[in-house]
XYZ file of C-alpha atoms in Angstrom:
179
model
C 217.365 266.153 182.107
C 214.316 268.039 180.857
C 210.786 266.817 182.201
C 208.833 264.460 179.971
C 205.965 266.715 179.498
C 208.356 269.585 178.194
C 209.976 267.229 175.760
C 206.497 266.133 174.382
C 205.173 269.614 174.183
C 208.372 270.683 172.309
C 207.752 267.864 169.737
C 204.110 269.081 169.277
C 205.295 272.615 168.881
C 207.758 271.497 166.230
C 205.001 269.840 164.321
C 202.636 272.978 164.446
C 205.502 275.271 163.477
C 206.563 273.130 160.531
C 202.886 272.744 159.415
C 202.380 276.453 159.485
C 205.767 277.119 157.795
C 205.046 274.743 155.059
C 201.397 275.763 154.548
C 202.512 279.304 154.108
C 205.209 278.240 151.700
C 202.896 276.244 149.586
C 200.612 279.138 149.253
C 203.356 280.807 147.229
C 203.350 277.823 144.785
C 199.623 278.220 144.082
C 200.610 280.852 141.432
C 202.736 278.482 139.545
C 201.252 275.744 137.268
C 199.160 273.161 139.257
C 201.190 270.211 137.959
C 204.342 271.435 139.839
C 202.454 271.218 143.188
C 200.471 268.112 142.367
C 203.755 266.114 141.419
C 206.189 267.600 143.852
C 204.301 268.506 146.962
C 205.926 265.794 149.104
C 209.433 266.626 147.793
C 208.810 270.364 148.596
C 207.509 269.356 152.059
C 210.718 267.375 152.788
C 213.040 270.119 151.663
C 211.297 272.793 153.726
C 211.249 270.410 156.694
C 214.875 269.690 156.377
C 215.782 273.293 155.919
C 213.593 274.375 158.975
C 215.119 271.837 161.316
C 218.612 272.040 160.041
C 219.027 275.776 160.621
C 217.291 275.693 164.119
C 219.319 272.701 165.247
C 222.713 273.894 163.743
C 222.548 277.364 165.180
C 220.949 276.928 168.680
C 221.406 273.190 169.170
C 217.604 272.936 169.590
C 214.545 272.756 167.365
C 212.197 275.907 167.496
C 209.743 274.046 169.882
C 212.626 273.229 172.254
C 213.851 276.903 172.127
C 210.386 278.018 173.096
C 210.283 275.701 176.047
C 213.895 276.164 177.314
C 215.386 272.914 176.342
C 218.034 271.819 173.855
C 220.046 268.967 172.765
C 223.004 268.091 174.976
C 225.640 269.808 172.877
C 228.359 267.197 173.778
C 226.386 264.598 172.237
C 225.277 266.529 169.027
C 228.220 266.167 166.551
C 228.026 267.101 162.919
C 227.630 263.556 161.975
C 224.822 263.066 164.209
C 223.285 266.267 163.080
C 223.223 265.025 159.530
C 221.937 261.628 160.513
C 219.205 263.203 162.624
C 218.016 265.203 159.601
C 218.061 262.219 157.316
C 216.244 259.909 159.836
C 213.667 262.524 160.598
C 212.897 263.887 157.214
C 213.636 260.757 155.251
C 211.342 258.471 157.325
C 208.547 260.981 157.017
C 209.074 261.134 153.120
C 209.187 257.285 152.726
C 206.110 256.956 154.926
C 204.134 259.531 153.012
C 205.111 258.064 149.673
C 204.291 254.458 150.795
C 200.864 255.644 152.256
C 199.925 257.932 149.244
C 197.424 256.433 146.830
C 199.224 257.667 143.722
C 200.939 255.085 141.363
C 204.568 255.766 141.970
C 207.635 253.590 141.996
C 207.674 253.336 145.813
C 204.268 251.732 145.966
C 205.670 248.905 143.865
C 208.396 248.050 146.506
C 206.601 245.665 149.064
C 209.410 245.615 151.420
C 208.919 249.388 152.248
C 205.504 248.616 153.540
C 206.987 246.168 155.905
C 209.860 248.735 156.905
C 207.117 251.405 157.561
C 205.135 248.944 159.710
C 208.243 247.932 161.591
C 209.156 251.583 162.098
C 205.621 252.414 163.501
C 205.881 249.538 166.002
C 209.421 250.559 167.069
C 208.264 254.160 167.443
C 205.476 252.934 169.744
C 207.745 250.752 171.856
C 210.160 253.744 172.057
C 207.383 255.939 173.265
C 206.400 253.370 176.136
C 210.305 253.283 177.041
C 210.109 257.172 176.997
C 207.094 257.153 179.523
C 209.048 254.788 181.771
C 212.464 256.441 181.477
C 211.917 259.854 180.394
C 215.031 260.074 178.217
C 214.496 259.818 174.385
C 211.076 260.970 173.051
C 211.541 259.912 169.545
C 213.077 256.749 167.942
C 215.563 258.854 166.024
C 216.807 260.485 169.261
C 217.089 256.978 170.823
C 219.128 255.572 167.794
C 221.584 258.543 167.868
C 221.620 258.784 171.871
C 220.523 262.561 171.660
C 219.214 263.336 175.122
C 217.777 266.786 176.006
C 218.683 269.122 178.755
C 217.013 272.309 180.310
C 218.551 275.735 179.480
C 217.311 277.299 182.543
C 216.529 276.170 185.981
C 213.032 275.186 186.927
C 211.474 277.748 189.354
C 208.931 275.929 191.579
C 206.954 278.252 193.812
C 204.623 276.989 196.583
C 202.613 280.011 196.830
C 199.523 278.357 195.269
C 199.931 275.398 197.606
C 200.362 277.713 200.699
C 197.153 279.537 199.792
C 195.239 276.298 199.379
C 196.462 275.042 202.713
C 195.459 278.290 204.505
C 191.968 278.234 202.875
C 191.505 274.604 203.810
C 192.505 275.346 207.327
C 190.136 278.324 207.375
C 187.357 276.290 206.036
C 187.851 273.659 208.692
C 187.835 276.308 211.502
C 184.531 277.735 210.058
C 182.926 274.148 209.741
C 183.890 273.450 213.463
C 182.030 276.556 214.625
């Protein structure tokens, strides 16, 4: 099992990578008529996020952030069905949440039950985060629902050279203090 900090760092890295990728791609669309970007920005974001995550997880069984930090999903647990569900839950939930929270007058804002679903999702995500801090197994709600645990791809190398040096300096300072 991978350390908690590494899993959280991988999630943050994934967010930053996707924001950079989507931002650079949206710069391409600025040369098109403005109505395309104004009306379809959230749909373009979802498609790009889906493609980015799909190709990274399909090829390496890990997102780009996980690859950078040396962790991956447990390959025995990541079936094709779970991969598709992981994509749908991750990108679909973000898309619905962005549509519900946007101030525009679209058909999704007229569906009151979606506001309740988004609120329940936020509470469930918070409870999952608390469970993650306690158990250290599933950092996101999607991973918990699909039972996708993460594992390290390389063995952790723990060196005690820093601690040894601190102990030596502490002992040296105690000896000087006694004189």
